Amino acid sequence: MTQQGVRWTADQVLALAPDAASREAGSELGAASPWSEAGHSDEGTVWGLCKGSGSKPYRTVIDVADASGPAYTCSCPSGKVPCKHALGLLLLWAGGDGAVPRGQAPDWAVRWASDRRRHVREEGRGKRTTDGASGDAPAGREAARRRAERRSEHVTAGAVELERRLGDLLRGGLAAAEREGYGLWEETAARMVDAQAPGLASRVRELGAIPASGPGWPVRLLEECALLHLLGQGWLRRERLPDGLAATVRSRIGLPAPAEGPALRDHWSVLAQYDTADSRLTTRRIWLHGARSGRTVLLLSYGAAGRAPELSLPVGLVLDADVRAHPGAGRLRVALGERYGRGDASASGQGARPPGVGVARAAALYGEALRDDPWLDSYPVTLSGVVPGPDGGDGGSRGCGGGGGTGDRWQLADADGDSALPLTSSARSRSGLWRLVALSGGAPVTVFGECGHRGFTPLTAWPQGPGAAVPLC
Amino acid sequence: MTEAFEEAPVHRDVPPGPSWEELVTAALLGTDRRTPPGAPPGGDAPAALLDAAAVETVRRRAGLRPGPAAAPLEPAAPDPRPVPPPAAGRRLATLLADRPSPGSGRRSTAPDLMELLPQWLAAANRRGFAAPPELLPALLDAARGRTDLRPAALAFAGPRAVWLARLNPEWRFALRSAPGGGAALPGPGETEAMRRLWEEGLFAERVALLTAVRARDAAAARELLAATWATERAEDRLMFLDSLRAGLGPADEPFLERALADRSRNVRSTAAELLSALPGSALAGRMAERAGSCVSVDRTRSTPTIVVEAPHECDAGMERDGVAATAPAGRGERSWWLGQLVEAAPLGGWSARLGGRTPQEIVALPVADDWQDELHAAWCRAAVRQRDPSWARALLGAPAAAEAAGPGAVSLAERAKLLGTLPAGERAEWVAVFIATHGLSETFQLLGVCAVPWSEPLGRAVVDALDIARDAGSYPWSFSGVMGLAERCLDPAAAGRLEALTAARDDPEDASPGAGGYWAEAFQRLVGTLRLRAAMLAELDGG
């Protein structure tokens, strides 16, 4: 995660917290008073004793040297990972005021850290050998092929069923669907889950929310139904599609596809990290930008509901690492591979700014990305020389009745041009919008975000002059 | 699809399909009722509609182009001040992110960060720093919820906060209370712009304007107000009048005298209060005369004694001068009137009236017929209103005196206010002696008026008293108010000396069970907070 001996910032530590309560409890423990015998070693182990309510203090150990993120252990009964003690100790260590001095780790800390590192090494080796075994043995390959075939049959049955239901819907009219409410969609989504097509299931579930989403809902519902139809048809005729598009269809349907693209080594700076959660899953999106390749790629990490996904990369961190692309979908999504040495700017929070484009180019980039993936809602773009401001609101272009609450509409305008991208409604409701406006103060800024058919969602901004990245999400 | 986008024109060489509007209409009504344009009749109409809609959806999305830019915002006025060092900026972000956790009962050993925010802001302002722009929203949100934070927060936030507040109605308070009123207000020379804003502006803008002008030129503000006074609503008159409190001077007297005849009772009494704070005013003279006629020294007794003859009626003249005629339930009318007269009479007149005595000597005189409480309480209010340290000193008495802690004429709240009129050093010394003599139980309000960080003798007195309370075996939360103050106000340099107290001690025999552990925890928290405060200051100094 970081260079040994280089401390993290408090922001980086707090980004590890699984929820807001932990963040708060952790910051409270980030003071010297409850801790004793704390220290850190050159091997990347941080340890300490934290006085709790009981007679015996908790033993907390963190391994910050692991490339796949820090690992924790604590003798407290909390089920959260990391627990508030681990967060508190890391904060204290990050504070760097001598409360966690460099030293020799006590036996209990050394034992855990070395057990863990050995375990991780063995697991890595074990994985390679089993992969090899299943790949080589014809019997194993045959079984895997049959499994995949069976799943394809399920998905095909699901897609046919979905097409039938969409047909019924369009025959009766979308106006009638509004009266049916969520039940219709939930039931259809459940069928798609049975058909082992989670991508179809989640799209169907999202359809259910559209009729209640305000003016213009029939247009949005028709768009999404049409794209769902396109996906179903794509699956049913996948043999006739070009390879790239077929892979995109498979990944949009929700079939697993290992990241098997060639390894791309670069200095990746973390542009943004944000979580979205539904009742089942927390999804973390991490956007990286490669200094050499100029590519912007997406890492996804998942956590069970209410728990933070394991991977956490604070904005500004720079990693020297391999990434491998997942197939399809414009190859935006990658998996993190080997990490080399330690990021050279890891703790300074000063990843390079990606080069930016104007608003017209940003819209065009999204349009071009639709060629590879017509289901794409947005595309990562860095805008430079843009000024956030309220959308004057007197209709502007196609004034289809957007009269109400013009003060709520915001845009990013080219500083030396006369065109602007609207901000998405989700961006408008976030406190990040105000951070962006405050950072700009009416002057041009550089903004990284997602540009799509709903508008632009700003995720990170840089001031006009020198200055670190400001996360907006 | 957002309306602020523009759709690209359809290319000439693309064969025109059915229009999007026609597709939406057919989808809404259903293909059973409306055959979609260009669809073959029969059972495949829905599929044909979806095919056409899919093409159209992707075409529309791919063709989206930026819309026209709105009129650009006027950029925020530049702030020449530097931002704090990065570590200090991160600390501020942490302080602003700290929200009291609901229902977290007992206080833990960790510092209460939100309570340190005022200090952080004061320290940053002393060093001439400007807020990092990206933290302004959190800072304004914090100041919105806590009016006590506003002056320091807005000074630190600078002109960009005023700029932001014009964009977000939730932060409108910043327009009202920004120092100097912000960039929107007309400058000293712009008489015409000033007049127009005063006559046409919103209430908040007008208050801001009046406050700003008053700070610059007291007379100009009064003239501005006088020009429209007759047409203002009563609530507005009250607010405007209140803004004359700043920079109050003898020149305001004629205007205030006229306000004594106002239709609104609240306006009248505020005008009277302001006039009574001007010892040379005619109203103060009239009050001195009325009060003087009620209080005198009877030299015929064995010891000179103050005798009080409270007024028998509240005449029209008294009412016009702001005396409220109707007493609150449970209070005698005559003592109610007396209290108001004495409170509004200039304190400087009493010496001549009562035999050339000093305030000390006057306060020491016995008062006949149980009038002492009433009379002394009124003098206290007068000393606070007129900010008269010699009378405040006399009324406070010696901190070590037995009656100082008793339920005497001077309540704790009044004592705290009286202390507020004394110089900081004298204030701290008085409270230190008081604590050393009487312990901590009555000191919360008194400590609240002492300057931060506490002087060395005051800090020592508080720590010693806490140690004594621990030895007495009571629970620390009986002193949580004082503990909280000590965390915020003790000099961080005292942390080393306190370290010894953080060790758990065996409970004394008659102690409440477990008290020793809780005390150790409370002292840990105290030391932790002091360390944090020291670190905060070091970060601001770039350490």
Coordinates of N, CA and C in Angstrom, one line a residue, chain A residues 166-180 185 210-212 214-223 225-226, chain B residues 19-37 45-46 49-50 53:
Chain A
L166 N -41.2 -8.1 -22.4 CA -41.1 -6.8 -23.0 C -42.1 -6.6 -24.1
G167 N -42.4 -7.7 -24.9 CA -43.4 -7.6 -25.9 C -44.8 -7.4 -25.3
D168 N -45.1 -8.1 -24.3 CA -46.4 -7.9 -23.6 C -46.5 -6.4 -23.1
L169 N -45.4 -5.9 -22.6 CA -45.4 -4.6 -22.0 C -45.7 -3.6 -23.1
L170 N -45.1 -3.7 -24.2 CA -45.2 -2.7 -25.3 C -46.6 -2.9 -26.0
R171 N -47.1 -4.1 -26.0 CA -48.5 -4.3 -26.6 C -49.5 -3.5 -25.7
G172 N -49.4 -3.7 -24.4 CA -50.4 -3.0 -23.5 C -50.1 -1.5 -23.3
G173 N -48.8 -1.1 -23.6 CA -48.5 0.3 -23.4 C -47.8 0.6 -22.1
L174 N -46.8 1.6 -22.1 CA -46.1 1.9 -20.9 C -47.0 2.6 -19.9
A175 N -48.0 3.3 -20.4 CA -48.9 4.0 -19.5 C -49.6 3.0 -18.5
A176 N -49.9 1.8 -19.1 CA -50.5 0.8 -18.2 C -49.4 0.3 -17.2
A177 N -48.2 0.2 -17.6 CA -47.1 -0.3 -16.8 C -46.9 0.6 -15.5
E178 N -47.2 1.9 -15.7 CA -47.1 2.8 -14.6 C -48.0 2.3 -13.4
R179 N -49.2 1.9 -13.8 CA -50.2 1.5 -12.8 C -49.8 0.2 -12.1
E180 N -49.0 -0.7 -12.8 CA -48.7 -2.0 -12.2 C -47.7 -1.8 -11.1
W185 N -41.9 -5.7 -12.0 CA -40.5 -5.7 -12.3 C -39.7 -6.6 -11.4
I210 N -38.3 3.8 -12.7 CA -38.4 4.9 -13.7 C -39.8 5.6 -13.6
P211 N -40.9 4.8 -13.6 CA -42.2 5.5 -13.7 C -42.4 6.5 -12.5
A212 N -41.6 6.4 -11.4 CA -41.8 7.4 -10.3 C -40.7 8.4 -10.4
G214 N -40.3 11.2 -12.1 CA -40.5 12.5 -12.4 C -40.8 12.7 -13.9
P215 N -41.0 14.0 -14.3 CA -41.4 14.3 -15.7 C -40.5 13.7 -16.7
G216 N -41.0 13.2 -17.8 CA -40.2 12.7 -18.9 C -40.0 11.2 -18.7
W217 N -40.7 10.6 -17.7 CA -40.4 9.1 -17.4 C -40.7 8.2 -18.6
P218 N -41.7 8.5 -19.4 CA -42.0 7.5 -20.5 C -40.8 7.5 -21.5
V219 N -40.1 8.6 -21.7 CA -39.0 8.6 -22.6 C -37.9 7.7 -22.0
R220 N -37.6 7.9 -20.7 CA -36.5 7.1 -20.1 C -36.9 5.6 -20.0
L221 N -38.2 5.3 -19.8 CA -38.6 3.9 -19.7 C -38.4 3.3 -21.1
L222 N -38.8 4.0 -22.1 CA -38.7 3.4 -23.5 C -37.2 3.2 -23.8
E223 N -36.4 4.2 -23.5 CA -34.9 4.0 -23.7 C -34.4 2.8 -23.1
C225 N -36.0 0.2 -21.8 CA -36.6 -1.1 -22.4 C -35.9 -1.4 -23.7
A226 N -35.7 -0.4 -24.5 CA -35.1 -0.7 -25.8 C -33.7 -1.2 -25.7
Chain B
S19 N -39.9 9.1 -36.3 CA -39.4 10.1 -35.3 C -39.5 9.5 -33.9
W20 N -38.6 10.0 -33.0 CA -38.6 9.6 -31.6 C -39.9 9.8 -31.0
E21 N -40.5 11.0 -31.2 CA -41.8 11.3 -30.6 C -42.9 10.3 -30.9
E22 N -42.9 9.9 -32.2 CA -43.9 8.9 -32.6 C -43.7 7.6 -31.9
L23 N -42.4 7.2 -31.8 CA -42.1 6.0 -31.1 C -42.6 6.0 -29.6
V24 N -42.3 7.2 -28.9 CA -42.7 7.3 -27.5 C -44.2 7.2 -27.4
T25 N -44.9 7.9 -28.3 CA -46.4 7.9 -28.3 C -46.9 6.4 -28.4
A26 N -46.4 5.7 -29.4 CA -46.8 4.3 -29.7 C -46.5 3.5 -28.4
A27 N -45.3 3.7 -27.8 CA -45.0 2.9 -26.6 C -45.9 3.2 -25.5
L28 N -46.2 4.4 -25.3 CA -47.1 4.8 -24.2 C -48.5 4.2 -24.3
L29 N -49.1 4.3 -25.6 CA -50.4 3.8 -25.8 C -50.5 2.3 -25.9
G30 N -49.3 1.7 -26.4 CA -49.3 0.2 -26.6 C -49.5 -0.1 -28.1
T31 N -48.8 -1.1 -28.6 CA -48.9 -1.4 -30.1 C -50.3 -2.0 -30.4
D32 N -51.0 -2.5 -29.4 CA -52.4 -3.0 -29.8 C -53.3 -1.8 -30.2
R33 N -53.0 -0.6 -29.6 CA -53.8 0.5 -30.0 C -53.2 1.4 -31.1
R34 N -52.0 1.4 -31.1 CA -51.3 2.3 -32.1 C -50.2 1.5 -32.8
T35 N -50.3 1.3 -34.1 CA -49.2 0.6 -34.8 C -48.1 1.6 -34.9
P36 N -46.9 1.2 -34.4 CA -45.8 2.1 -34.5 C -45.4 2.4 -36.0
P37 N -44.9 3.6 -36.2 CA -44.6 4.0 -37.6 C -43.5 3.0 -38.2
A45 N -45.1 -6.3 -33.9 CA -45.0 -4.8 -33.8 C -44.2 -4.4 -32.5
P46 N -44.4 -5.0 -31.4 CA -43.5 -4.6 -30.2 C -42.0 -4.8 -30.5
L49 N -40.9 -2.0 -32.7 CA -40.9 -0.8 -32.0 C -39.6 -0.7 -31.1
L50 N -39.3 -1.8 -30.4 CA -38.1 -1.8 -29.6 C -36.8 -1.7 -30.4
A53 N -36.6 1.9 -31.4 CA -36.3 2.7 -30.2 C -34.8 2.5 -29.8

